[in-house]
Amino acid sequence: MKHIKEIETKDLKKSAEKGGCGECQTSCVGNQTC
Amino acid sequence: MVHQFKNNGLNIVLDVNSGKVFVPDDMTYRIIGLYENKTTDEIKNELSSEYPAEEIEEGIKEVSELKEKGVLFSEDTFMPVAEAFMERRKPVIKALCLHIAHDCNLACKYCFAEEGEYHGKRELMPAEVGKRALDLLVESSGDRKNLEVDFFGGEPLMNWNAVKEIVLYGREIEKKNNKRFRFTLTTNGILLNKEIASFLNEEMSNVVLSIDGRKEVNDNARPFRNGMGSYDIILPKFLELAEERNQENYYVRGTFTRWNKDFSRDVLHLADLGFKQISVEPVVSEEDRDYSIREEDLPEIFDQYDLLAKEMLKRNREGKGFNFFHFMIDMSGGPCIYKRLTGCGSGYEYLAVTPTGDLYPCHQFVGNREFLLGDVYKGIVRPDIIKEFSDCNIYKKPKCRDCFAKFYCSGGCAANAYMEHKDIYDTYDIGCALMKKRIECAIMLKAAMAEDGGKLS
């Protein structure tokens, strides 16, 4: 696109299909990795 | 929902519900701001004196395309997903905070644990209580493989032999139960020595080293009971430990208060000393303390975050970068929506254990007997409290539903909300304001690094 740059981000809607395993670290969320 | 902000010369647009982040030019930034409330002709009229008609057409077309793709002005469709997830998930405990010592050799002026005693008496956790806590964790963790145990205080090194014994017991039971313990520890460093450091480096996935920054700031807030400062004792030990850990898997962690609202100088002081993993965080306390952060302090603190973000970017470009805990954000590999909806899991997935084995929703509730859940021998005897915490998610918090930060903050800290409003379904308002500012700075840093051709995620 000429006027808008896009930053690579996680697709939150797709994560609803595959997420929820619960193996991630306990947080005390923004900076953790799945 | 779209959140637009300018920071450090960049126009940034966050599409909250898809998680997408865009960096538009000035004209298109304005088009996005007008798009949902004006017709195409009205937008053209409004911008026609400043931009060529052809450019405006292009900008509107790009915005329309993104909206059609569902990545701009996208709807929040997660509420039914959240409800279904809450219904089907099995309750498990996956993390414990072991209060290995309700005692401390410092007298930090802002300590929520009141010199480590947590509104009670000075006591150390017997190793047997800690081992029983690990057994309870294994028994209650269902099919979760990754389990976490944090040694907390007070000052954990005042009960070092128990720490070692509990860790070694954990290593003994993890394989036969198909589990993996991730041990962490927080220390003020006073008792740190080579033997302890060696064990920490061998067994602890992360260590948190408490130091507030500049010597005068640290020694004012973190003295011994006789008033003597701690900086000169702890600094050489922390520098050595950070190097031994290859500048990874640790944080030097400070607290800033109303006494040092110029806290960016403390962060940069720690960076100048050579530390690469740094967290300096706002004190959380009732407003009547002389060190409390108040609403009137927010503009000054926001300026400090902006100043720090710019300096971090400059240092990163010079190859002298460092990590600042509250500006770290994983844009492409972050957690799934379920984790973002529910946050830390305090009170059901994550519990705190006192030296006598009592269970509380998290370390900040310890000592408040209204929240006593049970103990490591009897297990949970207050399932009603567990349910109150496990039902809590961003859609149950009125202040969070329409907040742009909801999927990065996950509703904030239950203990802080309870401190301010006596309601875990509320939010700690000053904490919210600070969180939103930090998220903006974090996204700006990612966008700026992307402009530099640096790492995006």
PDB file of N, CA and C in Angstrom, chain A residues 1-13 15-16 19-34, chain B residues 20-25 28 55 58 62 75 94-95 144-146 148 182 325 328 330-331 333-334 336-339 344 410 451:
ATOM      1  N   MET A   1       0.844  -1.197   0.000  1.00  0.00           N
ATOM      2  CA  MET A   1       0.000   0.000   0.000  1.00  0.00           C
ATOM      3  C   MET A   1       0.879   1.247   0.000  1.00  0.00           C
ATOM      4  N   LYS A   2       0.395   2.273  -0.649  1.00  0.00           N
ATOM      5  CA  LYS A   2       1.201   3.483  -0.801  1.00  0.00           C
ATOM      6  C   LYS A   2       1.150   4.359   0.459  1.00  0.00           C
ATOM      7  N   HIS A   3      -0.014   4.392   1.100  1.00  0.00           N
ATOM      8  CA  HIS A   3      -0.207   5.354   2.192  1.00  0.00           C
ATOM      9  C   HIS A   3      -0.177   4.721   3.584  1.00  0.00           C
ATOM     10  N   ILE A   4      -0.262   3.401   3.650  1.00  0.00           N
ATOM     11  CA  ILE A   4      -0.357   2.734   4.962  1.00  0.00           C
ATOM     12  C   ILE A   4       0.646   1.584   5.034  1.00  0.00           C
ATOM     13  N   LYS A   5       1.509   1.627   6.052  1.00  0.00           N
ATOM     14  CA  LYS A   5       2.397   0.484   6.295  1.00  0.00           C
ATOM     15  C   LYS A   5       1.758  -0.415   7.346  1.00  0.00           C
ATOM     16  N   GLU A   6       1.980  -1.705   7.177  1.00  0.00           N
ATOM     17  CA  GLU A   6       1.385  -2.666   8.104  1.00  0.00           C
ATOM     18  C   GLU A   6       2.496  -3.339   8.899  1.00  0.00           C
ATOM     19  N   ILE A   7       2.315  -3.414  10.218  1.00  0.00           N
ATOM     20  CA  ILE A   7       3.273  -4.108  11.082  1.00  0.00           C
ATOM     21  C   ILE A   7       2.801  -5.553  11.241  1.00  0.00           C
ATOM     22  N   GLU A   8       3.729  -6.480  11.182  1.00  0.00           N
ATOM     23  CA  GLU A   8       3.350  -7.889  11.325  1.00  0.00           C
ATOM     24  C   GLU A   8       2.831  -8.149  12.739  1.00  0.00           C
ATOM     25  N   THR A   9       1.627  -8.709  12.830  1.00  0.00           N
ATOM     26  CA  THR A   9       1.039  -8.974  14.150  1.00  0.00           C
ATOM     27  C   THR A   9       0.358 -10.335  14.152  1.00  0.00           C
ATOM     28  N   LYS A  10       0.097 -10.804  15.358  1.00  0.00           N
ATOM     29  CA  LYS A  10      -0.624 -12.077  15.506  1.00  0.00           C
ATOM     30  C   LYS A  10      -2.085 -11.868  15.111  1.00  0.00           C
ATOM     31  N   ASP A  11      -2.656 -12.844  14.418  1.00  0.00           N
ATOM     32  CA  ASP A  11      -4.069 -12.795  14.055  1.00  0.00           C
ATOM     33  C   ASP A  11      -4.884 -13.312  15.246  1.00  0.00           C
ATOM     34  N   LEU A  12      -5.520 -12.397  15.955  1.00  0.00           N
ATOM     35  CA  LEU A  12      -6.231 -12.783  17.181  1.00  0.00           C
ATOM     36  C   LEU A  12      -7.403 -13.711  16.881  1.00  0.00           C
ATOM     37  N   LYS A  13      -8.056 -13.488  15.742  1.00  0.00           N
ATOM     38  CA  LYS A  13      -9.230 -14.323  15.432  1.00  0.00           C
ATOM     39  C   LYS A  13      -8.805 -15.762  15.147  1.00  0.00           C
ATOM     40  N   SER A  15      -6.234 -17.148  16.445  1.00  0.00           N
ATOM     41  CA  SER A  15      -5.756 -17.733  17.704  1.00  0.00           C
ATOM     42  C   SER A  15      -6.904 -18.338  18.501  1.00  0.00           C
ATOM     43  N   ALA A  16      -8.136 -17.911  18.193  1.00  0.00           N
ATOM     44  CA  ALA A  16      -9.296 -18.494  18.881  1.00  0.00           C
ATOM     45  C   ALA A  16      -9.506 -19.941  18.447  1.00  0.00           C
ATOM     46  N   GLY A  19      -5.848 -21.754  20.036  1.00  0.00           N
ATOM     47  CA  GLY A  19      -5.289 -21.386  21.340  1.00  0.00           C
ATOM     48  C   GLY A  19      -5.944 -22.113  22.494  1.00  0.00           C
ATOM     49  N   GLY A  20      -5.556 -21.692  23.707  1.00  0.00           N
ATOM     50  CA  GLY A  20      -6.198 -22.218  24.903  1.00  0.00           C
ATOM     51  C   GLY A  20      -5.532 -23.429  25.511  1.00  0.00           C
ATOM     52  N   CYS A  21      -4.281 -23.740  25.088  1.00  0.00           N
ATOM     53  CA  CYS A  21      -3.626 -24.939  25.629  1.00  0.00           C
ATOM     54  C   CYS A  21      -3.211 -24.745  27.085  1.00  0.00           C
ATOM     55  N   GLY A  22      -3.004 -23.489  27.484  1.00  0.00           N
ATOM     56  CA  GLY A  22      -2.688 -23.213  28.885  1.00  0.00           C
ATOM     57  C   GLY A  22      -1.263 -23.503  29.290  1.00  0.00           C
ATOM     58  N   GLU A  23      -0.397 -23.812  28.345  1.00  0.00           N
ATOM     59  CA  GLU A  23       0.988 -24.144  28.702  1.00  0.00           C
ATOM     60  C   GLU A  23       1.874 -22.904  28.821  1.00  0.00           C
ATOM     61  N   CYS A  24       1.318 -21.733  28.532  1.00  0.00           N
ATOM     62  CA  CYS A  24       2.145 -20.516  28.575  1.00  0.00           C
ATOM     63  C   CYS A  24       2.456 -20.114  30.012  1.00  0.00           C
ATOM     64  N   GLN A  25       3.478 -19.278  30.136  1.00  0.00           N
ATOM     65  CA  GLN A  25       3.899 -18.816  31.453  1.00  0.00           C
ATOM     66  C   GLN A  25       2.811 -17.994  32.121  1.00  0.00           C
ATOM     67  N   THR A  26       2.780 -18.063  33.440  1.00  0.00           N
ATOM     68  CA  THR A  26       1.927 -17.165  34.198  1.00  0.00           C
ATOM     69  C   THR A  26       2.446 -15.748  33.996  1.00  0.00           C
ATOM     70  N   SER A  27       1.537 -14.836  33.775  1.00  0.00           N
ATOM     71  CA  SER A  27       1.950 -13.452  33.529  1.00  0.00           C
ATOM     72  C   SER A  27       1.603 -12.599  34.738  1.00  0.00           C
ATOM     73  N   CYS A  28       2.283 -11.480  34.861  1.00  0.00           N
ATOM     74  CA  CYS A  28       1.993 -10.534  35.942  1.00  0.00           C
ATOM     75  C   CYS A  28       2.425  -9.166  35.454  1.00  0.00           C
ATOM     76  N   VAL A  29       1.147 -10.217  30.025  1.00  0.00           N
ATOM     77  CA  VAL A  29       0.403 -10.765  28.892  1.00  0.00           C
ATOM     78  C   VAL A  29       0.898 -10.112  27.605  1.00  0.00           C
ATOM     79  N   GLY A  30       1.162  -8.815  27.673  1.00  0.00           N
ATOM     80  CA  GLY A  30       1.580  -8.085  26.479  1.00  0.00           C
ATOM     81  C   GLY A  30       2.907  -8.536  25.916  1.00  0.00           C
ATOM     82  N   ASN A  31       3.853  -8.886  26.791  1.00  0.00           N
ATOM     83  CA  ASN A  31       5.188  -9.159  26.240  1.00  0.00           C
ATOM     84  C   ASN A  31       5.551 -10.634  26.209  1.00  0.00           C
ATOM     85  N   GLN A  32       4.603 -11.509  26.558  1.00  0.00           N
ATOM     86  CA  GLN A  32       4.982 -12.912  26.557  1.00  0.00           C
ATOM     87  C   GLN A  32       4.791 -13.529  25.169  1.00  0.00           C
ATOM     88  N   THR A  33       5.418 -14.679  24.992  1.00  0.00           N
ATOM     89  CA  THR A  33       5.327 -15.392  23.723  1.00  0.00           C
ATOM     90  C   THR A  33       4.593 -16.705  23.948  1.00  0.00           C
ATOM     91  N   CYS A  34       3.696 -17.030  23.023  1.00  0.00           N
ATOM     92  CA  CYS A  34       2.922 -18.268  23.087  1.00  0.00           C
ATOM     93  C   CYS A  34       3.859 -19.477  23.051  1.00  0.00           C
TER      94      CYS A  34
ATOM     95  N   LYS B  20      -4.253  -5.880  14.541  1.00  0.00           N
ATOM     96  CA  LYS B  20      -3.402  -5.290  13.499  1.00  0.00           C
ATOM     97  C   LYS B  20      -2.911  -3.896  13.896  1.00  0.00           C
ATOM     98  N   VAL B  21      -1.689  -3.588  13.470  1.00  0.00           N
ATOM     99  CA  VAL B  21      -1.109  -2.262  13.707  1.00  0.00           C
ATOM    100  C   VAL B  21      -0.689  -1.672  12.362  1.00  0.00           C
ATOM    101  N   PHE B  22      -1.074  -0.421  12.130  1.00  0.00           N
ATOM    102  CA  PHE B  22      -0.745   0.262  10.878  1.00  0.00           C
ATOM    103  C   PHE B  22      -0.018   1.567  11.170  1.00  0.00           C
ATOM    104  N   VAL B  23       0.842   1.941  10.223  1.00  0.00           N
ATOM    105  CA  VAL B  23       1.536   3.234  10.302  1.00  0.00           C
ATOM    106  C   VAL B  23       1.193   4.005   9.022  1.00  0.00           C
ATOM    107  N   PRO B  24       0.138   4.825   9.059  1.00  0.00           N
ATOM    108  CA  PRO B  24      -0.264   5.565   7.860  1.00  0.00           C
ATOM    109  C   PRO B  24       0.455   6.910   7.752  1.00  0.00           C
ATOM    110  N   ASP B  25       0.421   7.497   6.552  1.00  0.00           N
ATOM    111  CA  ASP B  25       0.934   8.857   6.419  1.00  0.00           C
ATOM    112  C   ASP B  25      -0.061   9.835   7.054  1.00  0.00           C
ATOM    113  N   THR B  28      -3.679   9.920   5.520  1.00  0.00           N
ATOM    114  CA  THR B  28      -4.496   8.718   5.729  1.00  0.00           C
ATOM    115  C   THR B  28      -4.824   8.531   7.210  1.00  0.00           C
ATOM    116  N   GLU B  55      -4.811  11.896  -4.340  1.00  0.00           N
ATOM    117  CA  GLU B  55      -4.192  11.266  -3.153  1.00  0.00           C
ATOM    118  C   GLU B  55      -5.271  10.882  -2.134  1.00  0.00           C
ATOM    119  N   GLU B  58      -6.973   7.779  -3.177  1.00  0.00           N
ATOM    120  CA  GLU B  58      -6.125   6.604  -2.914  1.00  0.00           C
ATOM    121  C   GLU B  58      -6.192   6.202  -1.439  1.00  0.00           C
ATOM    122  N   GLU B  62      -7.564   2.679   0.180  1.00  0.00           N
ATOM    123  CA  GLU B  62      -6.755   1.770   1.005  1.00  0.00           C
ATOM    124  C   GLU B  62      -7.455   1.465   2.334  1.00  0.00           C
ATOM    125  N   GLU B  75     -14.979  -5.851  14.244  1.00  0.00           N
ATOM    126  CA  GLU B  75     -15.891  -6.012  15.378  1.00  0.00           C
ATOM    127  C   GLU B  75     -15.288  -6.953  16.417  1.00  0.00           C
ATOM    128  N   LYS B  94      -1.535 -24.209  37.939  1.00  0.00           N
ATOM    129  CA  LYS B  94      -0.298 -24.384  37.167  1.00  0.00           C
ATOM    130  C   LYS B  94       0.876 -23.601  37.739  1.00  0.00           C
ATOM    131  N   ALA B  95       0.623 -22.755  38.727  1.00  0.00           N
ATOM    132  CA  ALA B  95       1.722 -21.939  39.260  1.00  0.00           C
ATOM    133  C   ALA B  95       1.495 -21.622  40.731  1.00  0.00           C
ATOM    134  N   ARG B 144      -1.491 -30.352  32.309  1.00  0.00           N
ATOM    135  CA  ARG B 144      -0.492 -29.299  32.049  1.00  0.00           C
ATOM    136  C   ARG B 144       0.900 -29.832  32.345  1.00  0.00           C
ATOM    137  N   LYS B 145       1.812 -29.585  31.422  1.00  0.00           N
ATOM    138  CA  LYS B 145       3.183 -30.066  31.615  1.00  0.00           C
ATOM    139  C   LYS B 145       4.056 -29.004  32.294  1.00  0.00           C
ATOM    140  N   ASN B 146       3.910 -27.749  31.860  1.00  0.00           N
ATOM    141  CA  ASN B 146       4.763 -26.673  32.378  1.00  0.00           C
ATOM    142  C   ASN B 146       4.185 -26.101  33.669  1.00  0.00           C
ATOM    143  N   GLU B 148       4.996 -23.757  37.309  1.00  0.00           N
ATOM    144  CA  GLU B 148       5.892 -22.686  37.750  1.00  0.00           C
ATOM    145  C   GLU B 148       5.858 -22.530  39.261  1.00  0.00           C
ATOM    146  N   ARG B 182       9.390 -24.780  36.336  1.00  0.00           N
ATOM    147  CA  ARG B 182      10.135 -23.560  36.016  1.00  0.00           C
ATOM    148  C   ARG B 182      10.244 -22.772  37.324  1.00  0.00           C
ATOM    149  N   PHE B 325      11.139  -3.890  30.722  1.00  0.00           N
ATOM    150  CA  PHE B 325      10.044  -4.849  30.892  1.00  0.00           C
ATOM    151  C   PHE B 325       8.701  -4.320  30.383  1.00  0.00           C
ATOM    152  N   MET B 328       8.285  -4.045  26.517  1.00  0.00           N
ATOM    153  CA  MET B 328       8.449  -5.246  25.698  1.00  0.00           C
ATOM    154  C   MET B 328       7.068  -5.721  25.262  1.00  0.00           C
ATOM    155  N   ASP B 330       5.233  -8.569  22.369  1.00  0.00           N
ATOM    156  CA  ASP B 330       5.407  -9.538  21.292  1.00  0.00           C
ATOM    157  C   ASP B 330       4.216  -9.391  20.349  1.00  0.00           C
ATOM    158  N   MET B 331       4.431  -8.680  19.249  1.00  0.00           N
ATOM    159  CA  MET B 331       3.322  -8.365  18.345  1.00  0.00           C
ATOM    160  C   MET B 331       2.895  -9.584  17.526  1.00  0.00           C
ATOM    161  N   GLY B 333       4.052 -13.014  18.042  1.00  0.00           N
ATOM    162  CA  GLY B 333       4.058 -14.338  18.671  1.00  0.00           C
ATOM    163  C   GLY B 333       3.429 -14.351  20.044  1.00  0.00           C
ATOM    164  N   GLY B 334       2.661 -13.318  20.353  1.00  0.00           N
ATOM    165  CA  GLY B 334       2.067 -13.204  21.688  1.00  0.00           C
ATOM    166  C   GLY B 334       1.025 -14.271  21.950  1.00  0.00           C
ATOM    167  N   CYS B 336      -2.518 -16.391  22.813  1.00  0.00           N
ATOM    168  CA  CYS B 336      -3.805 -16.523  22.125  1.00  0.00           C
ATOM    169  C   CYS B 336      -4.859 -15.653  22.806  1.00  0.00           C
ATOM    170  N   ILE B 337      -5.996 -15.563  22.164  1.00  0.00           N
ATOM    171  CA  ILE B 337      -7.052 -14.684  22.667  1.00  0.00           C
ATOM    172  C   ILE B 337      -7.543 -15.132  24.046  1.00  0.00           C
ATOM    173  N   TYR B 338      -7.506 -16.440  24.320  1.00  0.00           N
ATOM    174  CA  TYR B 338      -8.018 -16.926  25.610  1.00  0.00           C
ATOM    175  C   TYR B 338      -7.169 -16.411  26.766  1.00  0.00           C
ATOM    176  N   LYS B 339      -5.852 -16.427  26.559  1.00  0.00           N
ATOM    177  CA  LYS B 339      -4.955 -15.900  27.586  1.00  0.00           C
ATOM    178  C   LYS B 339      -5.192 -14.394  27.755  1.00  0.00           C
ATOM    179  N   CYS B 344      -3.756 -13.130  34.313  1.00  0.00           N
ATOM    180  CA  CYS B 344      -2.723 -13.846  35.066  1.00  0.00           C
ATOM    181  C   CYS B 344      -3.192 -15.158  35.692  1.00  0.00           C
ATOM    182  N   SER B 410      -5.265  -7.312  29.623  1.00  0.00           N
ATOM    183  CA  SER B 410      -6.099  -8.414  30.114  1.00  0.00           C
ATOM    184  C   SER B 410      -6.861  -8.084  31.387  1.00  0.00           C
ATOM    185  N   GLU B 451      10.525   0.611  10.801  1.00  0.00           N
ATOM    186  CA  GLU B 451      10.963   1.650   9.858  1.00  0.00           C
ATOM    187  C   GLU B 451      12.470   1.560   9.628  1.00  0.00           C
TER     188      GLU B 451
END
